[in-house]
mmCIF file of C-alpha atoms and ligand atoms in Angstrom:
data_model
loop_
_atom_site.group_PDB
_atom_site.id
_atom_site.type_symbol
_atom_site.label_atom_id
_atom_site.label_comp_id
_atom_site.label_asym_id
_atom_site.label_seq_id
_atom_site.Cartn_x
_atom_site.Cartn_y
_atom_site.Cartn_z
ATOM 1 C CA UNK A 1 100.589 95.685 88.259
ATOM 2 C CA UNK A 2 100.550 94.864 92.040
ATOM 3 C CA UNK A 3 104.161 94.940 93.428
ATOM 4 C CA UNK A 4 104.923 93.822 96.880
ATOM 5 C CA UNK A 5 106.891 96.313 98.899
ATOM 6 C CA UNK A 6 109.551 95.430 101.639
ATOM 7 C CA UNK A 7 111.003 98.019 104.004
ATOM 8 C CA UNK A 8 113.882 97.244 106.463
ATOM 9 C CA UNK A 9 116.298 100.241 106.431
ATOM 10 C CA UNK A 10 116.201 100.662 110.287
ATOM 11 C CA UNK A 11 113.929 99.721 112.931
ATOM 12 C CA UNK A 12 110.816 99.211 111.371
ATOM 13 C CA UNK A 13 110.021 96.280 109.289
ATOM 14 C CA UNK A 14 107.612 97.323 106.702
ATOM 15 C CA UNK A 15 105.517 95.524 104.087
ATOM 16 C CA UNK A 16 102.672 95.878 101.772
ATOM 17 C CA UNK A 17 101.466 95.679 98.346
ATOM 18 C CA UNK A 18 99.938 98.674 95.865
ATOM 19 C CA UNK A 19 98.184 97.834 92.587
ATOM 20 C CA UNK A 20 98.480 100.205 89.814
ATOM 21 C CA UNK A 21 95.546 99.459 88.641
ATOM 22 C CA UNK A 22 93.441 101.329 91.121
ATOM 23 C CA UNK A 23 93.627 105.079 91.557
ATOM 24 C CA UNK A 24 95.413 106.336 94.693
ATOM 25 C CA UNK A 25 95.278 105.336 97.848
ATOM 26 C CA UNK A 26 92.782 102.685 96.708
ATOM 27 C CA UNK A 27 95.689 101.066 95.349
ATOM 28 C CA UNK A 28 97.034 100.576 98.489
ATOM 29 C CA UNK A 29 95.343 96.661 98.507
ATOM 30 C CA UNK A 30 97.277 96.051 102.721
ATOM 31 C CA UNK A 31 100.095 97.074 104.418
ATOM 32 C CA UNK A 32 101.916 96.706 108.049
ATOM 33 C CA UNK A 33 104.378 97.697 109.319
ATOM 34 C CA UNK A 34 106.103 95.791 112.833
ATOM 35 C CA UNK A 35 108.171 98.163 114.863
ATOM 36 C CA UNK A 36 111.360 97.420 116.870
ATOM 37 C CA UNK A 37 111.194 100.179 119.075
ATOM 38 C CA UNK A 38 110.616 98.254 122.135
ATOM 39 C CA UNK A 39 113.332 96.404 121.688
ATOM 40 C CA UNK A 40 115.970 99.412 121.245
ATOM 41 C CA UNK A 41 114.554 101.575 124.345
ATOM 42 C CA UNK A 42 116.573 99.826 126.601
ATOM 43 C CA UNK A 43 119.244 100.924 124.739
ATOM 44 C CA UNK A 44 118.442 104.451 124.227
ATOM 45 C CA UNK A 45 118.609 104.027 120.826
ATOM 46 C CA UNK A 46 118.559 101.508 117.251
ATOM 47 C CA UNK A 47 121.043 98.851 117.635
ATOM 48 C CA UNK A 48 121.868 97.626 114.177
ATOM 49 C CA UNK A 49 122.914 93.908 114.865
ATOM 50 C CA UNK A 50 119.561 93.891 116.860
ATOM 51 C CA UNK A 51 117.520 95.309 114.339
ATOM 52 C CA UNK A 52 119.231 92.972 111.985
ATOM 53 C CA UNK A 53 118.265 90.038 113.938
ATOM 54 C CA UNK A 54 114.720 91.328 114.277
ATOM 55 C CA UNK A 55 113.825 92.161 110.432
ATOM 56 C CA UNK A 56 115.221 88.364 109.953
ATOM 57 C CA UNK A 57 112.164 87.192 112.577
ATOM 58 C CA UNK A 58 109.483 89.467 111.550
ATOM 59 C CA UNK A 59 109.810 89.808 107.824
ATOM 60 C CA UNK A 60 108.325 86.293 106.062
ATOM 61 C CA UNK A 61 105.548 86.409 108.880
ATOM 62 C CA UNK A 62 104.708 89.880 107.478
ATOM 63 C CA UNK A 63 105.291 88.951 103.902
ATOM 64 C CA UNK A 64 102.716 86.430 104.423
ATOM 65 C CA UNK A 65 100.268 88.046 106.868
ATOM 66 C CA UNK A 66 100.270 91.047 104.197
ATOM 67 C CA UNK A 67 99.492 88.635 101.338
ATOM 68 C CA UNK A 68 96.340 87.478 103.377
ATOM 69 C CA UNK A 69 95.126 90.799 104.527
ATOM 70 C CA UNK A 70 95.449 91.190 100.199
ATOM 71 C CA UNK A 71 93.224 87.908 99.399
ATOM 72 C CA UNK A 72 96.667 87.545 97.249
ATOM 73 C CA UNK A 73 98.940 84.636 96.710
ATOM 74 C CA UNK A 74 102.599 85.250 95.889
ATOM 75 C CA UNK A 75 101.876 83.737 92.216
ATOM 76 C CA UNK A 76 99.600 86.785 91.861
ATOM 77 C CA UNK A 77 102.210 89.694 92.149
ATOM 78 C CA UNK A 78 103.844 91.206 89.526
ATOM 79 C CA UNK A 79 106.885 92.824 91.035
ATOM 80 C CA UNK A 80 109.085 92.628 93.916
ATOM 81 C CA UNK A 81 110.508 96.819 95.466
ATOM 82 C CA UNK A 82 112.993 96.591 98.622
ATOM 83 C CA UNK A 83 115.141 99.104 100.327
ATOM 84 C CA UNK A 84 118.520 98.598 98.862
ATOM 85 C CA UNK A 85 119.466 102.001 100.824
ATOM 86 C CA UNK A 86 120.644 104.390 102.514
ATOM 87 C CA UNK A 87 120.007 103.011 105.720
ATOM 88 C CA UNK A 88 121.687 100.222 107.921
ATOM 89 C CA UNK A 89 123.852 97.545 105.894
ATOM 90 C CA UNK A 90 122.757 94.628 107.688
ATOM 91 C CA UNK A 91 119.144 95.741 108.063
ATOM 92 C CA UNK A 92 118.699 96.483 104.527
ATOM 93 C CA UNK A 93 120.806 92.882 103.444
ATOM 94 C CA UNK A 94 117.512 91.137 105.220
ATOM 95 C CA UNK A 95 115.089 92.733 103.369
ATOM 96 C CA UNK A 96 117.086 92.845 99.698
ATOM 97 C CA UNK A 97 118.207 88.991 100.432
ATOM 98 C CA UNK A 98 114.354 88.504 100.901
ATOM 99 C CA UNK A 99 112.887 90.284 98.289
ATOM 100 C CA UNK A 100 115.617 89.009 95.779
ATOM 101 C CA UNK A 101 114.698 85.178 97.150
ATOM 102 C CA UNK A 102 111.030 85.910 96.127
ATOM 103 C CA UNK A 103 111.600 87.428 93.099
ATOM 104 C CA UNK A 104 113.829 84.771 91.696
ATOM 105 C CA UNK A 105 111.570 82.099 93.373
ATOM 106 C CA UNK A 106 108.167 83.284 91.938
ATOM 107 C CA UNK A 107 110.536 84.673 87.921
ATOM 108 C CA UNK A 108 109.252 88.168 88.813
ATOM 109 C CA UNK A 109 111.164 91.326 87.920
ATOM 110 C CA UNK A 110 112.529 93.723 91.238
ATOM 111 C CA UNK A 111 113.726 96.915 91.481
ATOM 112 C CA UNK A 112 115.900 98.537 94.280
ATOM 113 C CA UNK A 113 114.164 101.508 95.557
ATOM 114 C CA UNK A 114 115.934 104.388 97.310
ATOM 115 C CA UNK A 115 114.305 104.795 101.045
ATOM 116 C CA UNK A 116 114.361 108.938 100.930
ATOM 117 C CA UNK A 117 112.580 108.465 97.392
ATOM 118 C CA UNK A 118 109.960 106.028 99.011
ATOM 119 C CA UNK A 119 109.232 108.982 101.730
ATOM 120 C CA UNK A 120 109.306 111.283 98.992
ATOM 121 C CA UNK A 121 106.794 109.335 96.619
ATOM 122 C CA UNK A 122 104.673 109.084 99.549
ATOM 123 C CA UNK A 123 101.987 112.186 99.193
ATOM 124 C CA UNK A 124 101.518 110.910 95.437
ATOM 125 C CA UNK A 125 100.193 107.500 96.715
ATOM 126 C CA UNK A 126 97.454 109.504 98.366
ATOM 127 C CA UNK A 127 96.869 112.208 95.977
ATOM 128 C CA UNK A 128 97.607 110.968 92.391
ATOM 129 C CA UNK A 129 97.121 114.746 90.659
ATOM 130 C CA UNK A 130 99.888 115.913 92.590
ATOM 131 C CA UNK A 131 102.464 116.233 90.064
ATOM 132 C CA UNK A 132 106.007 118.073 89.318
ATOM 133 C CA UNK A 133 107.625 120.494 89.841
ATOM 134 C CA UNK A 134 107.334 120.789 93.664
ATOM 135 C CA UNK A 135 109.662 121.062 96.476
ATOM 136 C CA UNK A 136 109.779 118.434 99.059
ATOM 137 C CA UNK A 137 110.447 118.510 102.706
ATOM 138 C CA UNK A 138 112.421 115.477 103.862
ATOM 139 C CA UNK A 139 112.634 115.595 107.570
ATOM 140 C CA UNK A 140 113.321 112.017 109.189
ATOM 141 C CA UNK A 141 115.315 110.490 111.724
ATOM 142 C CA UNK A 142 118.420 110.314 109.503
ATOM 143 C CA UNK A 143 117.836 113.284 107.220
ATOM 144 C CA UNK A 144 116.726 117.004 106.839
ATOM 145 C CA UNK A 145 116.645 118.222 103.184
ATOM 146 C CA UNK A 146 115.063 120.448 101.076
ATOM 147 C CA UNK A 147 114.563 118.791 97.117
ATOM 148 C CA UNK A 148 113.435 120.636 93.988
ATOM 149 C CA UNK A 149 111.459 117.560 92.534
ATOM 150 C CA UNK A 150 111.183 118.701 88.240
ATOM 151 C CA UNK A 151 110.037 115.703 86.984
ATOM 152 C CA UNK A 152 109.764 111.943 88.694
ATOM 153 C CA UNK A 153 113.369 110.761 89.390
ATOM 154 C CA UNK A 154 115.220 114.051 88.566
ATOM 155 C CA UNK A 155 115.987 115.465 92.268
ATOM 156 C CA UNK A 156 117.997 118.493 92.937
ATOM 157 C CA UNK A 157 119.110 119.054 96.798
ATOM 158 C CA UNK A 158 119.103 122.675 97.486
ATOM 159 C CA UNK A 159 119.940 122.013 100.899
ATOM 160 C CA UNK A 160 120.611 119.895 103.916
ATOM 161 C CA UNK A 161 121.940 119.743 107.475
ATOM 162 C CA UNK A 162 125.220 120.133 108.293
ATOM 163 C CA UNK A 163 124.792 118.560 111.422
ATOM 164 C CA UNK A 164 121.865 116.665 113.217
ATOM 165 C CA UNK A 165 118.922 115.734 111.359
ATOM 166 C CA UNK A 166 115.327 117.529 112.411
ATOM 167 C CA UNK A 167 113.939 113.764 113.861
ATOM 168 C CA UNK A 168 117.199 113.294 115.457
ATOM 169 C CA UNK A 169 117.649 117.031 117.371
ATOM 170 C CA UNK A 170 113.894 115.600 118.242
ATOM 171 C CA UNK A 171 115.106 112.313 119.827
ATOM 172 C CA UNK A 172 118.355 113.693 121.093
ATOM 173 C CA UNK A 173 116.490 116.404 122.995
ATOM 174 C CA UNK A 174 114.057 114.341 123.942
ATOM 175 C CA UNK A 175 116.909 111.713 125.879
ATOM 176 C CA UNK A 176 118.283 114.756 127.361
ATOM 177 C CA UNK A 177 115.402 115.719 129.425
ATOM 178 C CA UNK A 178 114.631 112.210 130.473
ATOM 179 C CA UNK A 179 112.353 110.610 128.012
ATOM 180 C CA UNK A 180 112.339 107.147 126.577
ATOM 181 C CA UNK A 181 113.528 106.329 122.957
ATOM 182 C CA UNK A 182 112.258 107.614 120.661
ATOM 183 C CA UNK A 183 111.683 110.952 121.856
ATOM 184 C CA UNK A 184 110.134 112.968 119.078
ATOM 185 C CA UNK A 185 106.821 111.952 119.000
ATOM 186 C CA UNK A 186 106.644 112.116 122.953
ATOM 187 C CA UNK A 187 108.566 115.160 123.299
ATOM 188 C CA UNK A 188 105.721 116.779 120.513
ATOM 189 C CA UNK A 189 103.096 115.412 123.241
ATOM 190 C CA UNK A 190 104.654 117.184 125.704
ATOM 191 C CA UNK A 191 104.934 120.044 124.302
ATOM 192 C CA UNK A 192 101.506 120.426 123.645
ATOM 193 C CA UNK A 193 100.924 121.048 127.937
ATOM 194 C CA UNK A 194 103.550 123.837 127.419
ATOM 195 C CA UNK A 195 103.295 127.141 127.497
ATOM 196 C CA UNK A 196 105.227 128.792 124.393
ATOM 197 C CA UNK A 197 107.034 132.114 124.960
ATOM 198 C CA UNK A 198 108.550 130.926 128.378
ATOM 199 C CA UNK A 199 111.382 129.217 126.873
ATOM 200 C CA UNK A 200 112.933 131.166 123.386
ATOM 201 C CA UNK A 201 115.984 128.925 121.253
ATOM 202 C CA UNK A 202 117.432 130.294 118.378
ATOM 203 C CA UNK A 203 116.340 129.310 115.121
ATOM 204 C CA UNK A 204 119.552 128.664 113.680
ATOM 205 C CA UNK A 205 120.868 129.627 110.207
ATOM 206 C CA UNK A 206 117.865 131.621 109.809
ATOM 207 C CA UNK A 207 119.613 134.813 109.823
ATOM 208 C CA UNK A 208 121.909 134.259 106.386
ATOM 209 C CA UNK A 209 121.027 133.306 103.566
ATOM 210 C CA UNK A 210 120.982 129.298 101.932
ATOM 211 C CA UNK A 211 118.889 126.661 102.668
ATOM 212 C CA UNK A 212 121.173 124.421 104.637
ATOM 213 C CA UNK A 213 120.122 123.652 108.196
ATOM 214 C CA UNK A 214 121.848 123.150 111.482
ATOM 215 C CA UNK A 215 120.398 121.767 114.670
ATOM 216 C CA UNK A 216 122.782 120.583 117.021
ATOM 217 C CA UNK A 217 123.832 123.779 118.611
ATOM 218 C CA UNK A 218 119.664 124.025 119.391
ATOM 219 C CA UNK A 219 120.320 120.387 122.111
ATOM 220 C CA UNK A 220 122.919 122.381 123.508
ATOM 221 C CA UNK A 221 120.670 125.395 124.137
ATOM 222 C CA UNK A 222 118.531 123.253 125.625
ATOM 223 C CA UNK A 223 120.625 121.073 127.490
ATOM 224 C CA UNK A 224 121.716 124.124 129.308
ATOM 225 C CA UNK A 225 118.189 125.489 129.925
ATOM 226 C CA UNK A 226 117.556 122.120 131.290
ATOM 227 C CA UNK A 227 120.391 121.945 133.665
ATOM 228 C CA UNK A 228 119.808 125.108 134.476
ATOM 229 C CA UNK A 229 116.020 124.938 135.602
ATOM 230 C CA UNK A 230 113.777 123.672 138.462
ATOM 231 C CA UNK A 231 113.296 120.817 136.530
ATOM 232 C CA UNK A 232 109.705 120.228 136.884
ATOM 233 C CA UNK A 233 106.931 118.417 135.141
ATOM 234 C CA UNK A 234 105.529 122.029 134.118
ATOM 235 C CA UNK A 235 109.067 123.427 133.069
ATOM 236 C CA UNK A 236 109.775 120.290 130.950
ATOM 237 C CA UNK A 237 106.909 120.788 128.838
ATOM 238 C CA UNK A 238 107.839 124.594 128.595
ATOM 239 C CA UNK A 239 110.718 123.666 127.177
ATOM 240 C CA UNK A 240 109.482 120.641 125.327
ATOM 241 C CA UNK A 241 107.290 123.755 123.437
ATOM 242 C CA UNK A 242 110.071 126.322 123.475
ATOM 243 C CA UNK A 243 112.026 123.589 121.293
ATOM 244 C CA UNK A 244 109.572 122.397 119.112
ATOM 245 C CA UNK A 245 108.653 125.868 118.038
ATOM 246 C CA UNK A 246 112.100 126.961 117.334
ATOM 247 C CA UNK A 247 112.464 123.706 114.917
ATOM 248 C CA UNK A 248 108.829 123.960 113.558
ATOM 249 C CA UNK A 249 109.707 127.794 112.748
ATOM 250 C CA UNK A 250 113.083 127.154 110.946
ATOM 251 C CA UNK A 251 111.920 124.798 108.695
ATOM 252 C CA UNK A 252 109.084 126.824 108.309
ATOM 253 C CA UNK A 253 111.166 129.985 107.181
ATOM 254 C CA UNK A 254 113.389 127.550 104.922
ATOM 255 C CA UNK A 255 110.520 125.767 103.024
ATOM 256 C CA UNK A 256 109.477 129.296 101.987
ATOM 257 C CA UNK A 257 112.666 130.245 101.162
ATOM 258 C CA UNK A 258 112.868 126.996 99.113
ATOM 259 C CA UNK A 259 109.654 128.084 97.263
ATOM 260 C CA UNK A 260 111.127 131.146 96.383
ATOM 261 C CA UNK A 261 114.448 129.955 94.861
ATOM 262 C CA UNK A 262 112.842 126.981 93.014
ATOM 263 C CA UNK A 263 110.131 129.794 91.596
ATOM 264 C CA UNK A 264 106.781 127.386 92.437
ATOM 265 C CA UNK A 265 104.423 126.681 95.086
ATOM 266 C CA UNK A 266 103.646 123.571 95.537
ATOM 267 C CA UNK A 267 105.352 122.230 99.024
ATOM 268 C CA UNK A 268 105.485 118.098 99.692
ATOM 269 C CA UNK A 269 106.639 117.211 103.126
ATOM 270 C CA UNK A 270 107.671 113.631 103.829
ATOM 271 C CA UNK A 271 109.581 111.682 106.706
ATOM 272 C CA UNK A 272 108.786 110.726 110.350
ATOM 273 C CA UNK A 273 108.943 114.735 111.874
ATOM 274 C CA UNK A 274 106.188 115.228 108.849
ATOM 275 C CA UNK A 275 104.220 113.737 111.472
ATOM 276 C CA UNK A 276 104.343 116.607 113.770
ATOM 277 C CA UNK A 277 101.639 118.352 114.156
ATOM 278 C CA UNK A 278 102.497 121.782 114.619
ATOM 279 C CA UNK A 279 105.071 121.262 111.574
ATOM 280 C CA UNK A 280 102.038 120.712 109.562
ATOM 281 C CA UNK A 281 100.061 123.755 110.710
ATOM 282 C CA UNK A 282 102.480 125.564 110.414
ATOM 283 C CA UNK A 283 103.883 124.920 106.791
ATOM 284 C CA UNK A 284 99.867 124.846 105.743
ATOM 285 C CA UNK A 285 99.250 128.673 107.630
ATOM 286 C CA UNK A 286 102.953 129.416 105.160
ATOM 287 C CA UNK A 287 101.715 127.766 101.782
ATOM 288 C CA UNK A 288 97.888 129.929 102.198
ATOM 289 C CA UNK A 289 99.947 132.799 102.824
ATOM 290 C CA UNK A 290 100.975 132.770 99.618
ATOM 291 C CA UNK A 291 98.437 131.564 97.249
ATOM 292 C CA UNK A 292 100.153 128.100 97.768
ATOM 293 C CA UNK A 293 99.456 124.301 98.818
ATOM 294 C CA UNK A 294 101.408 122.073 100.941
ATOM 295 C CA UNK A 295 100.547 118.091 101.156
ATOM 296 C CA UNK A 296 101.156 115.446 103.789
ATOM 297 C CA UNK A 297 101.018 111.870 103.162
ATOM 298 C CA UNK A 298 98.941 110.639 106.330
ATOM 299 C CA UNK A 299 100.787 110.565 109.222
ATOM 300 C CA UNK A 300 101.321 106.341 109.388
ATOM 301 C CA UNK A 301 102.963 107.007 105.885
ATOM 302 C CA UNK A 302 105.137 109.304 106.977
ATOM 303 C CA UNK A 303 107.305 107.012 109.462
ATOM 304 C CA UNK A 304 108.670 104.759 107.415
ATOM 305 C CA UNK A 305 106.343 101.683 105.828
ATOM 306 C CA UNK A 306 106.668 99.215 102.912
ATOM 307 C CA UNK A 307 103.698 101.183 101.275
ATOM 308 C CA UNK A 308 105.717 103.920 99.999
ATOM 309 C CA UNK A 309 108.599 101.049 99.182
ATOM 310 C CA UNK A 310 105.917 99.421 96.883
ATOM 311 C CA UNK A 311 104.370 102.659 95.758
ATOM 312 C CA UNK A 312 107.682 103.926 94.158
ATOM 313 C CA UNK A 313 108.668 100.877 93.232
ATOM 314 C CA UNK A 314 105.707 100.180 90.864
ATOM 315 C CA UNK A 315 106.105 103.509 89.258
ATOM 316 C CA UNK A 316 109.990 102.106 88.248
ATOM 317 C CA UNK A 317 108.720 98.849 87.637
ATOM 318 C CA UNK A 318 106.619 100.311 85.532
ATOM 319 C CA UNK A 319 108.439 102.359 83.655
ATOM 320 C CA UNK A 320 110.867 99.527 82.976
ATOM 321 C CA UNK A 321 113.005 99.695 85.264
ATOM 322 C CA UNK A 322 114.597 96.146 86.933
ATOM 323 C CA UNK A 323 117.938 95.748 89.376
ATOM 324 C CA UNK A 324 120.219 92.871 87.963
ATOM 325 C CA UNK A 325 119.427 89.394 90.178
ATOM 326 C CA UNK A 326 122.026 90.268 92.833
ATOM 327 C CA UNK A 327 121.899 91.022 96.615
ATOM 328 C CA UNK A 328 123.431 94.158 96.580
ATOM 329 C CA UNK A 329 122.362 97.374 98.888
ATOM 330 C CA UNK A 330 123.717 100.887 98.811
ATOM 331 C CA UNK A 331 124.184 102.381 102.946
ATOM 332 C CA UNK A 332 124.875 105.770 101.440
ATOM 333 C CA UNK A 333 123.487 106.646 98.315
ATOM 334 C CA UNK A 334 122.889 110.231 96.558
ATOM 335 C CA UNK A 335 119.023 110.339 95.547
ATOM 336 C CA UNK A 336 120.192 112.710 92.769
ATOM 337 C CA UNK A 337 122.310 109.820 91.149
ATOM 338 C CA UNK A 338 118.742 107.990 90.519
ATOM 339 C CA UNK A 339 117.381 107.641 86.793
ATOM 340 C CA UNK A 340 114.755 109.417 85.779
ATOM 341 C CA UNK A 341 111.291 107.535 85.315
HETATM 342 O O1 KG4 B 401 111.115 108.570 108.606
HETATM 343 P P1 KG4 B 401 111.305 107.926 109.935
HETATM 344 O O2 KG4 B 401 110.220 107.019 110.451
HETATM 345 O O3 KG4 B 401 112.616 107.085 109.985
HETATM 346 C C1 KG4 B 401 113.794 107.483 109.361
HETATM 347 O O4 KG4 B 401 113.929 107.196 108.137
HETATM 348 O O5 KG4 B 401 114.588 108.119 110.064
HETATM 349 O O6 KG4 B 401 111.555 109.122 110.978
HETATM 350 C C2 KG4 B 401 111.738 108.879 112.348
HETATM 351 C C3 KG4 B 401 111.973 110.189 113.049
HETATM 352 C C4 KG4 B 401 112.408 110.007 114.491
HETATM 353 O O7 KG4 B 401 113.517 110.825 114.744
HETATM 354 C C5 KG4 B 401 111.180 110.445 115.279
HETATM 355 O O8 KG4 B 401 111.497 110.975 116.539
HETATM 356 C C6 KG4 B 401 110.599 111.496 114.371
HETATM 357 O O9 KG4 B 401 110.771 110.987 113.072
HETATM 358 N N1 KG4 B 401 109.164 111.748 114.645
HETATM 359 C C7 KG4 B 401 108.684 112.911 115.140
HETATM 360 C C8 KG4 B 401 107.283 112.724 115.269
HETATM 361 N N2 KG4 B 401 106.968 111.458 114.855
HETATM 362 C C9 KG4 B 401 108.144 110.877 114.473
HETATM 363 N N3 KG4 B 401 109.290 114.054 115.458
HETATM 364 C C10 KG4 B 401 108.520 115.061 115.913
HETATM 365 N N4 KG4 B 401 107.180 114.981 116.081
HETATM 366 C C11 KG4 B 401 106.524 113.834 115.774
HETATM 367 N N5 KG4 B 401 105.189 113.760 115.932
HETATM 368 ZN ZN1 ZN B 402 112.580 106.912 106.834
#
C-alpha cells in the first residue's frame, strides 16, 4: 500500500510517501519537508496566521515535487494520512483540507493521524523488529512525556510536564541569552565549546518521586546566571553546557525511572530534542547500563516530517482504519483516546 503523508501541525510543512510493501526504511519511496523558520525569526517565534499562510503556498508544490522524487502519479497511491492534530488549528485545516481534496478527488480512503503518534511511530519506520511493549520518550517543541507503548495504539502516559516542554525550555533559554529562533539546536552547538561543571542548574523534580517533569523554573535559573555574569562569548557557552546537561540528565534519570515502573527495557525516544546529541549519549550510556536498548529514529525524522505522518498512517490504513470524508482537525487531542490497531 503506498500512502502519501502530509504534515502541517506547525512550522514545517512536511510530505512524503511510504510503501508497505518494502521493509523499513526502504519503504520510505521520498520525502521533504519545507521549513518556515525563516520566516518566524523575525518574530522570535511561530506565528500561526503566518504559518497558515505558508503551508497554503508550499504544500501542492511539495505534494507534487514528492510524487516526482517517487516516479509516482497520484492515481498510483493507495491512501491519503494528514495531521488532524494537536497542533495549530489553522495550520493543520491546510493540510486536512488538502489531503481530504485528494482523497475524495483520486476515491482513496484517509485516515487522520495523531502528530505525537507520528513522532512516536517514527523509530519503527527505521527498525521494523522493534516491537511492544516499550516506553517512549516524547520530547518536542510542544511536549515532554513519558508513554508505556503495550501494543500499537494502546498508549498509557505515565507522565508529563507541568510546565514548559523540554524543546521549548531549549528555545526559551536559548532567546534569553541572545540567540535567534529557534534556539535549541543552536544553543546544543554552543554548548558543545562549553566547559561543563562551571555552571550547575538543578535538575528539577528529580528529588521525589513520579515521572512528571518541570522545566520552567530551570530559564529562570538561568536567566539569573545570565544577568548575573560577564556575559561573554566563553561564559555563554558555559552556560549553554551547564543547561543542556541539567535537561539531558533529568530526562535521563526519568526514562530510567520509567523503565522501572513499566517493568521492561526497551526505551524509544522521539520528537525534535531527540535530536540532541548528548540526549542520545546519554540515554544509550543509561539503557547499556542495564542490559537495555534505546532507539532513535534518525535525527531528520525526529523534527517533525510527513514520513512519520505516512508511516503511521499506513499501519491504520492498513488495519482498516478510515476518517469519515469531512475536514475536521482535533488542536488538543489525548493520544490515549486513539483505537488500537
Ligand atoms: O518535534 P519538533 O520538530 O516540533 C514539535 O512538534 O514541537 O520539535 C521542535 C523542538 C524545538 O523546540 C527545537 O528547539 C528542539 O525540538 N530541538 C532541539 C534540537 N533540535 C531540535 N533541542 C535540543 N537540541 C537539538 N539538537
Ligand atoms: Zn512534532
Amino acid at each position: 500500500m503506498k500512502v502519501l503523508g502530509i504534515e502541517t501541525s506547525c512550522d514545517e510543512t512536511g510530505v512524503a510517501v511510504y510503501d508497505t510493501s518494502r521493509p523499513g526504511a526502504d519503504g520510505l519511496l521520498a520525502h521533504a519537508v519545507y521549513s518556515q523558520v525563516a520566516l518566524h525569526a523575525e518574530y522570535g517565534g511561530v506565528v500561526p496566521e503566518l504559518a497558515s499562510r505558508d503551508h497554503v503556498r508550499k504544500l501542492l508544490p511539495l505534494v507534487r515535487q514528492t510524487l516526482a522524487e517517487a516516479g509516482l502519479a497520484t492515481t498510483d497511491l493507495d491512501g491519503v494520512a494528514y495531521t488532524a492534530g494537536p497542533g495549530l488549528v489553522g495550520a493543520l485545516l491546510v493540510g486536512a483540507g488538502v489531503a481530504r481534496a485528494l482523497a475524495w478527488g483520486l476515491d482513496l480512503p484517509a485516515v487522520a493521524v495523531h502528530h505525537m503518534e507520528g513522532h512516536l511511530l517514527a523509530p519503527l519506520l527505521e527498525d521494523p523488529d522493534l516491537e511492544p511493549p516499550f516506553v517512549a520518550l516524547l520530547v518536542s517543541g510542544g511536549h515532554t512525556q513519558l508513554v508505556a507503548v503495550e501494543a500499537l495504539g494502546a498508549y498509557r502516559l505515565l507522565g508529563e510536564t507541568l510546565d514548559d516542554a523540554a524543546g521549548e525550555a531549549f528555545d526559551k533559554t536559548a532567546k534569553l541569552m541572545g540567540l535567534p529562533y529557534p534556539g535549541g539546536p543552536q544553543l546544543a552547538k554552543l554548548a558543545e565549546q562549553g566547559t561543563p561543571g562551571v555552571y550547575r542548574f538543578a535538575r528539577p523534580m528529580t528529588d521525589r518521586p513520579g515521572l512528571d517533569f518541570s522545566f520552567s523554573g530551570l530559564k529562570t535559573q538561568v536567566l539569573l546566571a545570565w544577568q548575573g555574569s560577564d556575559q561573554s562569548a566563553q561564559t555563554r557557552a558555559d552556560i549553554a553546557r551547564g543547561f543542556e546537561d541539567a535537561v539531558v540528565e533529568t530526562l535521563a534519570i526519568k526514562c530510567e525511572r520509567a523503565l522501572d515502573a513499566a517493568g521492561c527495557d526497551t526505551l524509544v525516544v522521539a520528537g525534535g530534542v531527540g535530536a540532541n546529541k548528548r540526549l542520545r549519549a546519554r540515554l544509550q550510556a543509561m539503557a547499556e547500563s542495564r542490559g537495555g536498548q534505546v532507539r532513535f529514529p534518525r535525527p531528520a525524522l525526529c523534527t517533525d516530517n510527513g514520513a512519520m505522518i505516512a508511516f503511521a498512517g499506513a499501519l491504520r490504513l492498513e488495519a482498516g482504519q478510515r476518517a469519515d470524508a469531512a475536514v475536521r482537525v482535533t488542536p488538543r487531542w489525548d493520544m490515549a483516546s486513539l483505537p488500537a490497531m
